[in-house]
């Protein structure tokens, strides 16, 4: 007698409303982390997201889990922006510029302190997103250099430090009005990265390894 093979049941897919709630929580948390820093009460995140406290804790058992989700979601969108820029066949430097302005809109400067102090910065989810972003941005920069449009003495770290520092004041300062200057000053910075270089930069180019120190 043959033994019946047990049926393998797939895990139920999350309901659409559950996915929407999770997305609302992450969006609200990102906005509030940028405005007030990562220590904002989770009850306030729930209120802005329009969900109950229990819904927040059902999706994210602790603050670290929520912060990690916010950071990874920003990294994922940054990766998609880099992929879009690489898919463009036009001017290589203009594609790099479009990526930089999109990355600035993600408020990277507000998320950097969270990566370094709130949870394990070597978490596999974050590491994977970071490696992907680094690879794509390096390709964007290499393409602009090959076209003779990006100065040769700059690296990935130079670009991302500039984007982070110019994207807005540190989280929690309450200086949201400075947002109106972000893209103007970022463009000034990007113009300084164009080739031919008008001056010699002091020090060495900032690499990926430098940013991880």
XYZ file of N, CA and C in Angstrom:
639
model
N 0.851 -1.198 0.000
C 0.000 0.000 0.000
C 0.883 1.243 0.000
N 0.593 2.145 -0.902
C 1.357 3.376 -0.988
C 0.879 4.377 0.049
N 1.829 5.063 0.600
C 1.493 6.096 1.571
C 1.200 7.396 0.843
N 0.095 7.984 1.174
C -0.270 9.232 0.504
C 0.734 10.325 0.837
N 1.132 11.063 -0.197
C 2.052 12.177 0.001
C 1.310 13.347 0.629
N 1.771 13.818 1.761
C 1.056 14.929 2.407
C 1.067 16.168 1.531
N -0.016 16.872 1.547
C -0.121 18.105 0.773
C 0.728 19.192 1.412
N 1.445 19.907 0.580
C 2.225 21.047 1.067
C 1.387 22.300 0.901
N 1.066 22.901 1.997
C 0.230 24.098 1.942
C 1.109 25.354 1.918
N 0.802 26.217 1.017
C 1.529 27.478 0.949
C 1.055 28.386 2.080
N 1.992 29.187 2.569
C 1.618 30.157 3.596
C 0.632 31.145 2.993
N -0.396 31.484 3.721
C -1.375 32.424 3.185
C -0.743 33.780 2.867
N -1.135 34.350 1.762
C -0.622 35.657 1.383
C -1.286 36.728 2.242
N -0.525 37.742 2.629
C -1.123 38.808 3.435
C -2.275 39.470 2.685
N -3.302 39.827 3.409
C -4.430 40.513 2.798
C -3.983 41.883 2.302
N -4.709 42.383 1.284
C -4.358 43.673 0.698
C -4.396 44.775 1.734
N -5.400 44.743 2.625
C -5.493 45.807 3.620
C -4.343 45.734 4.621
N -3.866 44.513 4.914
C -2.728 44.362 5.816
C -1.458 44.940 5.182
N -1.292 44.702 3.880
C -0.133 45.251 3.175
C -0.198 46.773 3.128
N -1.409 47.309 2.921
C -1.550 48.767 2.891
C -1.234 49.364 4.258
N -1.687 48.711 5.310
C -1.391 49.203 6.658
C 0.109 49.223 6.916
N 0.780 48.157 6.503
C 2.229 48.092 6.703
C 2.923 49.217 5.945
N 2.476 49.447 4.721
C 3.072 50.516 3.914
C 2.826 51.883 4.548
N 1.622 52.086 5.083
C 1.318 53.358 5.743
C 2.198 53.565 6.977
N 2.425 52.499 7.715
C 3.266 52.601 8.911
C 4.692 52.990 8.530
N 5.241 52.329 7.511
C 6.613 52.614 7.091
C 6.722 54.046 6.578
N 5.740 54.496 5.807
C 5.762 55.861 5.285
C 5.693 56.878 6.415
N 4.782 56.654 7.362
C 4.646 57.567 8.496
C 5.922 57.579 9.336
N 6.500 56.410 9.562
C 7.723 56.331 10.356
C 8.857 57.076 9.670
N 8.984 56.900 8.364
C 10.042 57.606 7.626
C 9.891 59.113 7.777
N 8.682 59.623 7.614
C 8.445 61.058 7.734
C 8.800 61.561 9.132
N 8.398 60.803 10.154
C 8.613 61.254 11.525
C 10.065 61.087 11.963
N 10.752 60.061 11.455
C 12.173 59.918 11.756
C 12.950 61.096 11.176
N 12.574 61.534 9.970
C 13.233 62.670 9.347
C 12.984 63.941 10.162
N 11.759 64.125 10.617
C 11.401 65.350 11.335
C 11.938 65.374 12.760
N 11.865 64.219 13.464
C 12.121 64.226 14.893
C 13.225 63.275 15.350
N 13.742 62.436 14.449
C 14.745 61.463 14.841
C 14.128 60.110 15.152
N 14.966 59.083 15.320
C 14.463 57.709 15.462
C 13.806 57.399 16.811
N 13.882 58.324 17.766
C 13.303 58.063 19.086
C 11.856 58.525 19.209
N 11.249 58.936 18.098
C 9.857 59.367 18.132
C 8.982 58.233 18.685
N 8.013 58.530 19.560
C 7.163 57.463 20.120
C 6.415 56.703 19.025
N 6.393 55.388 19.147
C 5.711 54.576 18.151
C 4.204 54.838 18.158
N 3.666 55.287 19.296
C 2.253 55.655 19.333
C 1.976 56.806 18.374
N 2.936 57.732 18.249
C 2.780 58.859 17.324
C 2.865 58.386 15.879
N 3.723 57.405 15.631
C 3.812 56.822 14.286
C 2.473 56.198 13.918
N 1.891 55.452 14.859
C 0.593 54.824 14.600
C -0.468 55.873 14.306
N -0.448 56.966 15.072
C -1.451 58.014 14.875
C -1.322 58.638 13.478
N -0.077 58.929 13.063
C 0.100 59.530 11.738
C -0.270 58.542 10.633
N -0.005 57.263 10.856
C -0.325 56.251 9.849
C -1.821 55.951 9.788
N -2.565 56.380 10.823
C -4.001 56.119 10.852
C -4.340 54.685 11.199
N -3.484 54.055 12.018
C -3.739 52.678 12.441
C -3.633 52.614 13.959
N -4.075 51.509 14.529
C -3.975 51.315 15.964
C -2.579 50.902 16.382
N -2.279 51.116 17.672
C -0.969 50.717 18.187
C -0.703 49.235 17.970
N -1.745 48.415 18.138
C -1.576 46.975 17.988
C -1.145 46.608 16.570
N -1.618 47.361 15.587
C -1.239 47.087 14.199
C 0.240 47.341 13.990
N 0.750 48.400 14.605
C 2.189 48.692 14.497
C 2.997 47.549 15.089
N 2.647 47.117 16.309
C 3.428 46.082 16.977
C 3.228 44.704 16.345
N 2.109 44.507 15.675
C 1.895 43.240 14.971
C 2.843 43.141 13.773
N 3.114 44.253 13.145
C 4.017 44.281 11.996
C 5.480 44.406 12.401
N 5.719 45.168 13.475
C 7.092 45.440 13.896
C 7.170 45.270 15.416
N 7.701 44.145 15.866
C 7.692 43.834 17.294
C 8.479 44.795 18.171
N 9.443 45.525 17.573
C 10.198 46.498 18.361
C 10.660 47.631 17.443
N 11.230 48.647 18.057
C 11.665 49.830 17.302
C 12.728 49.490 16.268
N 13.661 48.608 16.639
C 14.719 48.255 15.692
C 14.149 47.673 14.405
N 13.125 46.848 14.524
C 12.520 46.226 13.345
C 11.906 47.284 12.434
N 11.274 48.291 13.026
C 10.669 49.351 12.222
C 11.725 50.230 11.581
N 12.743 50.605 12.349
C 13.814 51.435 11.798
C 14.498 50.715 10.646
N 14.771 49.417 10.834
C 15.421 48.639 9.773
C 14.563 48.610 8.515
N 13.254 48.456 8.679
C 12.361 48.439 7.520
C 12.366 49.780 6.798
N 12.376 50.864 7.563
C 12.413 52.197 6.955
C 13.712 52.390 6.173
N 14.831 52.071 6.791
C 16.125 52.250 6.126
C 16.212 51.392 4.868
N 15.789 50.134 4.973
C 15.860 49.242 3.812
C 14.917 49.698 2.700
N 13.764 50.243 3.066
C 12.840 50.721 2.038
C 13.433 51.916 1.299
N 14.118 52.786 2.029
C 14.784 53.918 1.386
C 15.906 53.426 0.488
N 16.673 52.461 0.965
C 17.752 51.908 0.149
C 17.191 51.256 -1.112
N 16.079 50.556 -0.977
C 15.467 49.909 -2.145
C 15.035 50.943 -3.180
N 14.446 52.043 -2.722
C 14.040 53.084 -3.669
C 15.256 53.752 -4.300
N 16.331 53.886 -3.531
C 17.562 54.447 -4.077
C 18.129 53.528 -5.148
N 18.069 52.236 -4.901
C 18.525 51.257 -5.898
C 17.699 51.374 -7.172
N 16.379 51.489 -7.030
C 15.531 51.608 -8.220
C 15.848 52.883 -9.002
N 16.154 53.958 -8.292
C 16.523 55.204 -8.968
C 17.821 55.033 -9.749
N 18.780 54.327 -9.162
C 20.047 54.078 -9.855
C 19.834 53.174 -11.070
N 18.985 52.161 -10.917
C 18.681 51.274 -12.043
C 18.027 52.049 -13.183
N 17.113 52.953 -12.840
C 16.458 53.765 -13.857
C 17.473 54.647 -14.571
N 18.375 55.254 -13.811
C 19.391 56.118 -14.412
C 20.303 55.320 -15.338
N 20.668 54.109 -14.939
C 21.537 53.274 -15.782
C 20.842 52.821 -17.059
N 19.516 52.717 -17.008
C 18.780 52.256 -18.183
C 18.658 53.336 -19.249
N 18.978 54.568 -18.884
C 18.858 55.675 -19.837
C 20.062 55.693 -20.761
N 19.811 55.963 -22.008
C 20.882 55.913 -23.010
C 21.378 57.291 -23.411
N 20.903 58.342 -22.735
C 21.300 59.695 -23.099
C 22.580 60.124 -22.412
N 22.635 61.403 -22.055
C 23.801 62.010 -21.432
C 24.117 61.322 -20.104
N 25.351 60.821 -19.958
C 25.725 60.053 -18.767
C 25.739 60.918 -17.508
N 26.207 62.147 -17.611
C 26.263 62.999 -16.417
C 24.865 63.439 -16.001
N 24.000 63.698 -16.967
C 22.629 64.070 -16.617
C 21.916 62.927 -15.912
N 22.195 61.696 -16.304
C 21.606 60.544 -15.618
C 22.109 60.479 -14.176
N 23.391 60.745 -13.980
C 23.955 60.774 -12.629
C 23.313 61.879 -11.799
N 23.091 63.030 -12.414
C 22.435 64.139 -11.710
C 21.020 63.768 -11.275
N 20.270 63.148 -12.166
C 18.900 62.774 -11.824
C 18.880 61.798 -10.651
N 19.832 60.856 -10.659
C 19.913 59.938 -9.527
C 20.209 60.687 -8.237
N 21.164 61.607 -8.268
C 21.560 62.332 -7.056
C 20.396 63.125 -6.482
N 19.614 63.768 -7.341
C 18.473 64.552 -6.854
C 17.391 63.634 -6.270
N 17.204 62.472 -6.875
C 16.241 61.516 -6.323
C 16.710 60.997 -4.976
N 18.005 60.699 -4.864
C 18.553 60.224 -3.588
C 18.407 61.287 -2.503
N 18.571 62.552 -2.872
C 18.414 63.633 -1.897
C 16.989 63.682 -1.367
N 16.028 63.416 -2.231
C 14.620 63.421 -1.802
C 14.323 62.312 -0.802
N 15.172 61.290 -0.752
C 14.982 60.208 0.211
C 15.481 60.566 1.603
N 16.092 61.739 1.748
C 16.546 62.232 3.052
C 17.575 61.284 3.683
N 18.597 60.960 2.905
C 19.625 60.040 3.373
C 20.304 60.559 4.636
N 20.473 61.866 4.742
C 21.184 62.419 5.901
C 20.483 62.100 7.208
N 19.152 62.063 7.180
C 18.408 61.770 8.400
C 18.482 60.302 8.772
N 18.745 59.435 7.788
C 18.779 58.006 8.056
C 20.162 57.525 8.478
N 21.205 58.267 8.130
C 22.561 57.825 8.465
C 22.771 57.605 9.962
N 22.314 58.515 10.832
C 22.496 58.246 12.269
C 21.775 56.986 12.722
N 20.649 56.666 12.095
C 19.915 55.468 12.486
C 20.693 54.214 12.109
N 21.347 54.253 10.964
C 22.123 53.091 10.521
C 23.270 52.820 11.486
N 23.884 53.890 11.995
C 25.081 53.723 12.813
C 24.792 53.484 14.285
N 23.612 53.909 14.773
C 23.423 53.861 16.220
C 22.193 53.092 16.690
N 21.212 52.879 15.841
C 19.957 52.316 16.334
C 19.911 50.798 16.260
N 20.516 50.209 15.241
C 20.466 48.755 15.128
C 21.715 48.257 14.416
N 21.824 46.969 14.294
C 22.983 46.330 13.694
C 23.139 46.756 12.240
N 24.178 47.543 11.967
C 24.372 48.025 10.595
C 24.835 46.928 9.661
N 25.155 45.757 10.207
C 25.570 44.632 9.369
C 24.449 43.613 9.192
N 23.227 44.018 9.472
C 22.090 43.127 9.262
C 22.058 42.711 7.790
N 21.793 41.439 7.495
C 21.832 40.956 6.102
C 20.952 41.752 5.146
N 19.756 42.169 5.583
C 18.876 42.928 4.698
C 19.512 44.242 4.288
N 20.125 44.920 5.258
C 20.756 46.203 4.968
C 22.014 46.027 4.134
N 22.796 45.016 4.459
C 24.027 44.773 3.706
C 23.737 44.525 2.232
N 22.726 43.728 1.938
C 22.381 43.419 0.559
C 21.948 44.675 -0.195
N 21.083 45.480 0.432
C 20.622 46.718 -0.210
C 21.785 47.679 -0.428
N 22.686 47.743 0.535
C 23.817 48.662 0.424
C 24.767 48.231 -0.684
N 25.058 46.926 -0.756
C 25.952 46.435 -1.817
C 25.369 46.722 -3.199
N 24.066 46.523 -3.337
C 23.418 46.767 -4.625
C 23.504 48.241 -4.998
N 23.232 49.112 -4.039
C 23.288 50.555 -4.306
C 24.711 50.981 -4.671
N 25.689 50.507 -3.919
C 27.079 50.874 -4.189
C 27.500 50.457 -5.597
N 27.122 49.243 -5.991
C 27.498 48.748 -7.314
C 26.877 49.586 -8.424
N 25.597 49.898 -8.291
C 24.902 50.645 -9.336
C 25.409 52.082 -9.449
N 25.625 52.731 -8.309
C 26.106 54.114 -8.348
C 27.520 54.155 -8.910
N 28.350 53.169 -8.553
C 29.698 53.109 -9.123
C 29.636 52.970 -10.641
N 28.690 52.180 -11.131
C 28.534 52.042 -12.579
C 28.116 53.374 -13.218
N 27.218 54.087 -12.553
C 26.806 55.392 -13.067
C 27.994 56.344 -13.167
N 28.803 56.344 -12.121
C 29.956 57.247 -12.099
C 31.001 56.825 -13.117
N 31.240 55.529 -13.249
C 32.220 55.046 -14.234
C 31.790 55.418 -15.646
N 30.483 55.330 -15.913
C 29.995 55.668 -17.249
C 30.206 57.157 -17.541
N 29.965 58.004 -16.530
C 30.170 59.440 -16.727
C 31.652 59.768 -16.885
N 32.504 59.032 -16.168
C 33.946 59.246 -16.331
C 34.406 58.819 -17.717
N 33.903 57.687 -18.180
C 34.284 57.190 -19.508
C 33.865 58.158 -20.603
N 32.775 58.887 -20.354
C 32.295 59.877 -21.324
C 33.051 61.196 -21.208
N 33.996 61.281 -20.262
C 34.759 62.507 -20.070
C 33.960 63.626 -19.426
N 32.875 63.269 -18.718
C 31.998 64.282 -18.123
C 32.146 64.417 -16.616
N 32.703 63.404 -15.960
C 32.869 63.413 -14.507
C 34.356 63.429 -14.191
N 34.747 64.334 -13.315
C 36.167 64.443 -12.995
C 36.687 63.116 -12.438
N 37.937 62.814 -12.735
C 38.499 61.501 -12.431
C 38.885 61.337 -10.973
N 38.965 62.438 -10.210
C 39.471 62.346 -8.843
C 38.363 62.271 -7.790
N 37.163 61.814 -8.207
C 36.080 61.627 -7.246
C 35.606 60.175 -7.293
N 35.059 59.711 -6.166
C 34.581 58.345 -6.064
C 33.188 58.328 -5.451
N 32.669 57.114 -5.271
C 31.319 56.902 -4.736
C 31.079 57.689 -3.453
N 32.030 57.622 -2.533
C 31.855 58.288 -1.252
C 31.734 59.790 -1.370
N 32.475 60.386 -2.299
C 32.380 61.835 -2.499
C 30.958 62.240 -2.873
N 30.373 61.488 -3.788
C 29.011 61.795 -4.235
C 28.012 61.615 -3.103
N 28.061 60.476 -2.415
C 27.040 60.179 -1.425
C 27.171 61.038 -0.170
N 28.392 61.404 0.206
C 28.563 62.328 1.332
C 27.961 63.683 0.974
N 28.199 64.121 -0.253
C 27.624 65.391 -0.682
C 26.110 65.361 -0.685
N 25.540 64.297 -1.216
C 24.076 64.163 -1.237
C 23.525 64.159 0.183
N 24.164 63.399 1.072
C 23.681 63.297 2.453
C 23.765 64.628 3.174
N 24.873 65.328 3.015
C 25.053 66.582 3.743
C 24.162 67.700 3.217
N 23.848 67.644 1.942
C 23.049 68.719 1.355
C 21.555 68.427 1.337
N 21.169 67.188 1.623
C 19.760 66.829 1.466
C 18.867 67.475 2.508
N 19.394 67.752 3.702
C 18.648 68.492 4.724
C 19.452 68.480 6.017
N 19.100 69.325 6.989
C 19.794 69.293 8.277
C 19.574 67.954 8.965
N 20.375 67.638 9.971
C 20.207 66.363 10.681
C 18.805 66.204 11.238
N 18.394 64.968 11.393
C 17.045 64.676 11.882
C 16.810 65.328 13.228
N 15.603 65.852 13.414
C 15.211 66.397 14.690
C 15.519 67.863 14.889
N 16.132 68.533 13.906
C 16.478 69.936 14.100
C 15.287 70.852 13.889
N 14.247 70.366 13.219
C 13.075 71.192 12.978
C 13.263 72.212 11.866
N 14.333 72.085 11.098
C 14.618 73.059 10.041
C 14.072 72.590 8.694
N 12.809 72.208 8.668
C 12.232 71.700 7.428
C 12.183 72.766 6.347
N 12.206 74.063 6.751
C 12.147 75.135 5.750
C 13.383 75.129 4.858
N 14.475 74.491 5.324
C 15.701 74.433 4.517
C 15.518 73.552 3.293
N 14.436 72.785 3.239
C 14.202 71.896 2.097
C 14.187 72.648 0.774
N 13.746 73.900 0.808
C 13.625 74.623 -0.463
C 14.974 74.931 -1.094
N 16.063 74.780 -0.324
C 17.397 75.041 -0.865
C 18.099 73.768 -1.339
N 17.532 72.606 -1.028
C 18.244 71.345 -1.238
C 18.703 71.173 -2.675
N 17.795 71.248 -3.618
C 18.154 70.925 -4.998
C 19.012 72.017 -5.641
N 18.850 73.247 -5.200
C 19.710 74.326 -5.698
C 21.162 74.072 -5.286
N 21.379 73.798 -3.994
C 22.740 73.600 -3.504
C 23.329 72.275 -3.985
N 22.473 71.274 -4.135
C 22.961 69.999 -4.666
C 23.450 70.182 -6.099
N 22.746 70.978 -6.886
C 23.178 71.198 -8.264
C 24.504 71.952 -8.313
N 24.698 72.892 -7.391
C 25.992 73.567 -7.309
C 27.109 72.561 -7.035
N 26.838 71.630 -6.122
C 27.807 70.586 -5.796
C 28.091 69.707 -7.009
N 27.033 69.288 -7.703
C 27.207 68.417 -8.867
C 27.976 69.127 -9.978
N 27.727 70.407 -10.165
C 28.471 71.156 -11.180
C 29.969 71.125 -10.886
N 30.321 71.081 -9.589
C 31.728 71.008 -9.211
C 32.359 69.655 -9.500
N 31.530 68.653 -9.783
C 32.047 67.322 -10.094
C 32.243 67.116 -11.595
N 31.848 68.083 -12.368
C 31.983 67.942 -13.825
C 33.440 68.026 -14.264
N 33.740 67.347 -15.357
C 35.040 67.443 -16.009
C 34.900 68.417 -17.184
N 35.947 69.171 -17.479
C 37.267 69.141 -16.839
C 37.252 69.818 -15.476
N 38.073 69.321 -14.564
C 38.113 69.846 -13.202
C 38.788 71.215 -13.186
N 38.153 72.215 -12.546
C 38.740 73.554 -12.506
C 39.829 73.704 -11.453
N 39.983 72.726 -10.571
C 40.971 72.827 -9.503
C 41.374 71.428 -9.052
N 42.408 71.376 -8.232
C 42.861 70.104 -7.660
C 42.233 69.962 -6.275
N 41.589 68.831 -6.016
C 40.942 68.615 -4.729
C 41.960 68.243 -3.662
N 41.818 68.786 -2.462
C 42.722 68.373 -1.380
C 42.353 66.979 -0.883
N 43.325 66.261 -0.367
C 43.058 64.948 0.186
C 42.793 63.910 -0.881
N 42.322 62.743 -0.425
C 42.060 61.626 -1.327
C 40.572 61.451 -1.545
N 40.221 60.800 -2.658
C 38.819 60.517 -2.945
C 38.238 59.627 -1.852
N 36.946 59.832 -1.545
C 36.266 59.065 -0.506
C 35.709 57.786 -1.128
N 36.151 56.669 -0.625
C 35.726 55.385 -1.176
C 34.604 54.768 -0.343
N 34.088 53.647 -0.834
C 33.070 52.899 -0.086
C 33.638 52.472 1.266
N 34.901 52.015 1.277
C 35.523 51.558 2.521
C 35.634 52.690 3.526
N 35.912 53.902 3.058
C 35.998 55.050 3.962
C 34.659 55.301 4.659
N 33.570 55.124 3.956
C 32.256 55.372 4.538
C 31.904 54.334 5.589
N 32.523 53.185 5.543
C 32.204 52.126 6.494
C 33.076 52.179 7.741
N 33.988 53.092 7.802
C 34.869 53.191 8.966
C 34.158 53.903 10.107
